[in-house]
CSV table of C-alpha atoms and ligand atoms in Angstrom, one decimal:
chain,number,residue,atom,x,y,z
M,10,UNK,CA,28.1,53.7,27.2
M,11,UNK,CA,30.3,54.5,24.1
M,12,UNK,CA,32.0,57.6,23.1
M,13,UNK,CA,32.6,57.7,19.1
M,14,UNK,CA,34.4,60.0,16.8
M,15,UNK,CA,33.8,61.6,13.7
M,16,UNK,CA,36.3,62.1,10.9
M,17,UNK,CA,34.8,63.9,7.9
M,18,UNK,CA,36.4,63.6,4.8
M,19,UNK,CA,35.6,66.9,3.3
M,20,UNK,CA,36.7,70.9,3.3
M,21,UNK,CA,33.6,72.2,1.7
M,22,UNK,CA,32.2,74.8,4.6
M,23,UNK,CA,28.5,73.6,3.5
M,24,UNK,CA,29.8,70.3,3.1
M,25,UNK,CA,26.7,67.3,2.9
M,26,UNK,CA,28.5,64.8,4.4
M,27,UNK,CA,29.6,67.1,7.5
M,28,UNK,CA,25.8,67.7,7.8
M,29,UNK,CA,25.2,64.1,7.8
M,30,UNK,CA,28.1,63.6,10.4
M,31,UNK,CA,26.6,67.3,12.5
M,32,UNK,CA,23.0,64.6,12.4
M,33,UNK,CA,24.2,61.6,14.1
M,34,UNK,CA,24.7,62.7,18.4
M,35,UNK,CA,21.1,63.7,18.1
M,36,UNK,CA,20.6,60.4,16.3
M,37,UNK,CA,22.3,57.9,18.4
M,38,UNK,CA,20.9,55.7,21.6
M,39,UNK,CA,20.5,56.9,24.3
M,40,UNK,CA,23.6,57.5,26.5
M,41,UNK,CA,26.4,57.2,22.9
M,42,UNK,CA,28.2,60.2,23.0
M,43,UNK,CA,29.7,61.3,19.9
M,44,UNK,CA,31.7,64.7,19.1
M,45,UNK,CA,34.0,65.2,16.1
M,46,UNK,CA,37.8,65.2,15.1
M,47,UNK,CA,39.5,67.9,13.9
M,48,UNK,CA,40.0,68.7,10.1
M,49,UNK,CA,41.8,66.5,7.8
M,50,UNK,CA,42.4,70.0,6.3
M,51,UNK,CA,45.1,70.6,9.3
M,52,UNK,CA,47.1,67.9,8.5
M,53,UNK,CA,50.0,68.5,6.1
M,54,UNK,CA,50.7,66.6,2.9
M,55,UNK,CA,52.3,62.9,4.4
M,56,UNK,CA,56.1,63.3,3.6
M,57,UNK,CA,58.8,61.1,5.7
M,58,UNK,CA,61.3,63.9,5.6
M,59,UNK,CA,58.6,66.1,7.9
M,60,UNK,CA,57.5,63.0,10.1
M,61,UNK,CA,61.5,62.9,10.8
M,62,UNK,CA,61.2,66.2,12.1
M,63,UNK,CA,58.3,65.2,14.4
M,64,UNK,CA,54.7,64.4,14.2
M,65,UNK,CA,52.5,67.2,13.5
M,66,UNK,CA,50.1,68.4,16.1
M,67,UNK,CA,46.8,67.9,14.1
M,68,UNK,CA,48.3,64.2,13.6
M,69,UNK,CA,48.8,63.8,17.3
M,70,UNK,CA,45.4,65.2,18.8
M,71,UNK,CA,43.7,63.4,16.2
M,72,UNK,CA,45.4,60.4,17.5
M,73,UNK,CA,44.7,60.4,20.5
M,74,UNK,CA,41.2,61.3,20.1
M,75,UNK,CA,40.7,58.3,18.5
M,76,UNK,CA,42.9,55.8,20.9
M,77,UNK,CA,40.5,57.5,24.2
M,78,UNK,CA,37.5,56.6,22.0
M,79,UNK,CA,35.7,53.3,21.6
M,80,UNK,CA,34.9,54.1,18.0
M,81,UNK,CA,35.4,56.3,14.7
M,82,UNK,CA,32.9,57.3,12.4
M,83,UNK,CA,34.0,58.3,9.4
M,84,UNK,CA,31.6,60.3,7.1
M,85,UNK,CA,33.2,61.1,3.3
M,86,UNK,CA,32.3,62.1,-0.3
M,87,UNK,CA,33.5,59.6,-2.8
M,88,UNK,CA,35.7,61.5,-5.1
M,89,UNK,CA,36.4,59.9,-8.6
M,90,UNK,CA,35.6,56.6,-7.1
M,91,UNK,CA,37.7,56.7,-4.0
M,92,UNK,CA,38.5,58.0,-1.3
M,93,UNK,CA,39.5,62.0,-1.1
M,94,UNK,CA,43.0,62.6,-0.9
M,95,UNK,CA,43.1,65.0,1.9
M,96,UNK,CA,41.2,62.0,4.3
M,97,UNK,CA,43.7,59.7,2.9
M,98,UNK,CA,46.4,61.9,3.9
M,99,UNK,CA,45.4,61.9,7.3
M,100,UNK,CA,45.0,58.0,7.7
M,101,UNK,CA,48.2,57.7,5.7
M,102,UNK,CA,49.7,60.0,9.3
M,103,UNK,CA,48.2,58.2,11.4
M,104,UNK,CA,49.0,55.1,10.2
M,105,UNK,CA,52.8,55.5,10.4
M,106,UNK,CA,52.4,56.1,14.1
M,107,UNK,CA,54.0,53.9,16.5
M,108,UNK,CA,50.6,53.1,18.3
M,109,UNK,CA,48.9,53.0,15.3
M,110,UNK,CA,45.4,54.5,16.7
M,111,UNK,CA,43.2,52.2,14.1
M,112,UNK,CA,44.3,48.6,15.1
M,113,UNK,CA,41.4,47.1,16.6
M,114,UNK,CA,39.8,49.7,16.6
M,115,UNK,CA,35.8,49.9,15.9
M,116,UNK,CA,35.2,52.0,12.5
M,117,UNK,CA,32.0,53.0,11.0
M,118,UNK,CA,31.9,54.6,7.7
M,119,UNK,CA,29.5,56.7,6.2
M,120,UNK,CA,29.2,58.7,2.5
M,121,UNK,CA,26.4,61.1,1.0
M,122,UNK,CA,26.8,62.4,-2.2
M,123,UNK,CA,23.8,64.1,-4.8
M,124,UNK,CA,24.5,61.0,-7.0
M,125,UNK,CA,22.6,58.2,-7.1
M,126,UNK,CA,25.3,55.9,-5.5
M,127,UNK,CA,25.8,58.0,-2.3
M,128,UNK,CA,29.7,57.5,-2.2
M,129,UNK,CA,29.5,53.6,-1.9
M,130,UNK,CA,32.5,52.7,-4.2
M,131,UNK,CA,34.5,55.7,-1.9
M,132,UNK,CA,33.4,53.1,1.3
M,133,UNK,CA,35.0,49.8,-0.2
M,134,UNK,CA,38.6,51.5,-1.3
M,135,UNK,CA,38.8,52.7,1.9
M,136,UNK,CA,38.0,49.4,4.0
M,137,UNK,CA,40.9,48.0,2.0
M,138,UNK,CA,43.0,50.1,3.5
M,139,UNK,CA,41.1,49.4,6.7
M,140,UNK,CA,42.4,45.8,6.1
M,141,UNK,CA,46.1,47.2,6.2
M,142,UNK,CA,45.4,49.4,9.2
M,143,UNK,CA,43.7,46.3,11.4
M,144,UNK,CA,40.9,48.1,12.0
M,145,UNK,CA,37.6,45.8,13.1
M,146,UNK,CA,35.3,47.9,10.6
M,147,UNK,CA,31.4,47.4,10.7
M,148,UNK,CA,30.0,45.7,7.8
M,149,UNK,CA,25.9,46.0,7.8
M,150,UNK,CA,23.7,47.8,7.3
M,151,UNK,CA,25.8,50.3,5.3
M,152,UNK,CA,25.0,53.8,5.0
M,153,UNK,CA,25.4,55.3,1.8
M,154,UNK,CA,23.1,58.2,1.1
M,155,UNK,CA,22.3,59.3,-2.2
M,156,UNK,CA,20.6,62.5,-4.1
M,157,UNK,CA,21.8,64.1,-0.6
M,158,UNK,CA,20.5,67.3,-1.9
M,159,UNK,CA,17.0,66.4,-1.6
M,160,UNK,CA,17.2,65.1,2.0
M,161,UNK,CA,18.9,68.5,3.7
M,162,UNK,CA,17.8,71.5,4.4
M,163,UNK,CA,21.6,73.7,3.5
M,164,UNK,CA,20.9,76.9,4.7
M,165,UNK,CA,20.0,75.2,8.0
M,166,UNK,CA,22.5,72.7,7.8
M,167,UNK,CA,19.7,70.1,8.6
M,168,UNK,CA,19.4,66.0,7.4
M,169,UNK,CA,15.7,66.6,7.2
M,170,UNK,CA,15.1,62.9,5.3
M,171,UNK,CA,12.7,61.0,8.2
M,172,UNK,CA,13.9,57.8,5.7
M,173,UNK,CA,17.6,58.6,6.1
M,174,UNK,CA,17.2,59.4,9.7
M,175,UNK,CA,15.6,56.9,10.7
M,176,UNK,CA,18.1,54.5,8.7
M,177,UNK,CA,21.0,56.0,10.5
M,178,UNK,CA,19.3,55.6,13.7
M,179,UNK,CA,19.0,51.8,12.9
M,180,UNK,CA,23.0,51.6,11.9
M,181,UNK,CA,24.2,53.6,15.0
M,182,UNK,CA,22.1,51.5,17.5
M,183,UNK,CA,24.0,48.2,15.6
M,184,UNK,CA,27.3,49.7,15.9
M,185,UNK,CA,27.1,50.6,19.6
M,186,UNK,CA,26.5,47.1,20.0
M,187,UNK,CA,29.3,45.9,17.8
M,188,UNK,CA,31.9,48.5,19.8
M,189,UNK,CA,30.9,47.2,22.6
M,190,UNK,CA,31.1,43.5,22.0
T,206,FNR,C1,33.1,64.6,-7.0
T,206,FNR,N1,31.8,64.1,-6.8
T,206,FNR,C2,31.6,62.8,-6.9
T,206,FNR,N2,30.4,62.2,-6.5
T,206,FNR,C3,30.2,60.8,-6.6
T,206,FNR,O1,29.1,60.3,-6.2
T,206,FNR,N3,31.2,60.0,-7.1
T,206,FNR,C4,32.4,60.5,-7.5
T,206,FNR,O2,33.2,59.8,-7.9
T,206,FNR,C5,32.6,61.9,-7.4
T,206,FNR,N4,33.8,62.5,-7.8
T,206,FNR,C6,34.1,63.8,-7.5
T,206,FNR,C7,35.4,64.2,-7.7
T,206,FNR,C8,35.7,65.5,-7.3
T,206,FNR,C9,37.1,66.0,-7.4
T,206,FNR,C10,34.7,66.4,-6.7
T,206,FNR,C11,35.0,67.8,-6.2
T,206,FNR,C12,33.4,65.9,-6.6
T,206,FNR,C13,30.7,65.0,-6.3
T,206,FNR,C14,30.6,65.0,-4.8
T,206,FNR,O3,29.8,63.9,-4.4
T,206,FNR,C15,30.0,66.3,-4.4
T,206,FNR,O4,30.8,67.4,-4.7
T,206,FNR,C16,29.7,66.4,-2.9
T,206,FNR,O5,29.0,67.5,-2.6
T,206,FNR,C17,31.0,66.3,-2.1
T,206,FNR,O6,30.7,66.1,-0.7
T,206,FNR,P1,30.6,67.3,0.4
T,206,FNR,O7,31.8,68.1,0.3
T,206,FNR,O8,29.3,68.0,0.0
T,206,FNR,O9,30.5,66.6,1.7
């Protein structure tokens, strides 16, 4: 059975989209294991001059990570349209690596956000740089959860939306297929 990863594409400690990412082991079929990356917020600002130096250890284990499993989830807010700068800073490290963990590699993505559009215009920026990277990213059903707010219990850090769960569910069970194919 699989074993995904899950790169989250936010900071914020009570972070919705980490909640939504903390949902989906419980979530999954039966047998998918799924346990998550480390923080993009480890990674240091791309510059060649430090990569010249030698790869950062966040860059490396996250690398690696990645490369033993047999797919990533990635679960991100859409920040003015696209994709948040400190999850594009990772990719943009890992991507400069000489066995560039993405290519061919299975990717689901995911976004929540308390607008109506749950992050979807976030998803499409980053599948083009998906395209760049090689990656053989999951197409449908997509996953895009809006008015997050009302489906989560924060203090518990909870997806409490049956809807949504049951949705995700649905996706998961599709990609463990399409990983595995
Ligand atoms: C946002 N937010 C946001 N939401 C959205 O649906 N589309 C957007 O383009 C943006 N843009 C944006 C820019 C910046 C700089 C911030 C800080 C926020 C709101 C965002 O969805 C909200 O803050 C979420 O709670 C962020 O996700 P996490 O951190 O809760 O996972």
């Amino acid at each position: 059975m699989p074993h995904f990863v899950t790169l989250l594409g936010s900071l914020r400690k009570g972070s919705y989209n980490n909640i939504i990412a903390g949902a989906l082991p419980a979530l999954a079929p039966e047998g998918v294991t799924i346990t998550a990356l480390g923080s993009v917020g480890a990674v240091p600002h791309y510059d060649a001059d430090v990569q010249a130096q030698g790869w950062p250890q966040a860059v490396t284990a996250m690398a690696g990570a990645i490369r033993a499993a047999d797919g990533i989830i990635i679960v991100s807010p859409e920040y003015n349209y696209s994709v948040p700068g400190v999850l594009k800073n990772a990719i943009d490290w890992l991507s400069r690596l000489p066995e560039q963990p993405f290519k061919h590699k299975p990717v689901l993505i995911q976004s929540a956000s308390p607008g109506a559009m749950g992050g979807a215009r976030m998803q499409y920026h980053l599948r083009q740089s998906l395209v760049f990277l090689d990656a053989r990213v999951f197409n449908v059903p997509e996953v895009m959860v809006g008015a997050v707010h009302n489906k989560v219990n924060e203090p518990a850090g909870e997806l409490i939306d049956q809807g949504t769960r049951d949705f995700i569910a649905k996706q998961l069970t599709a990609f463990a297929t399409f990983a595995q194919a």
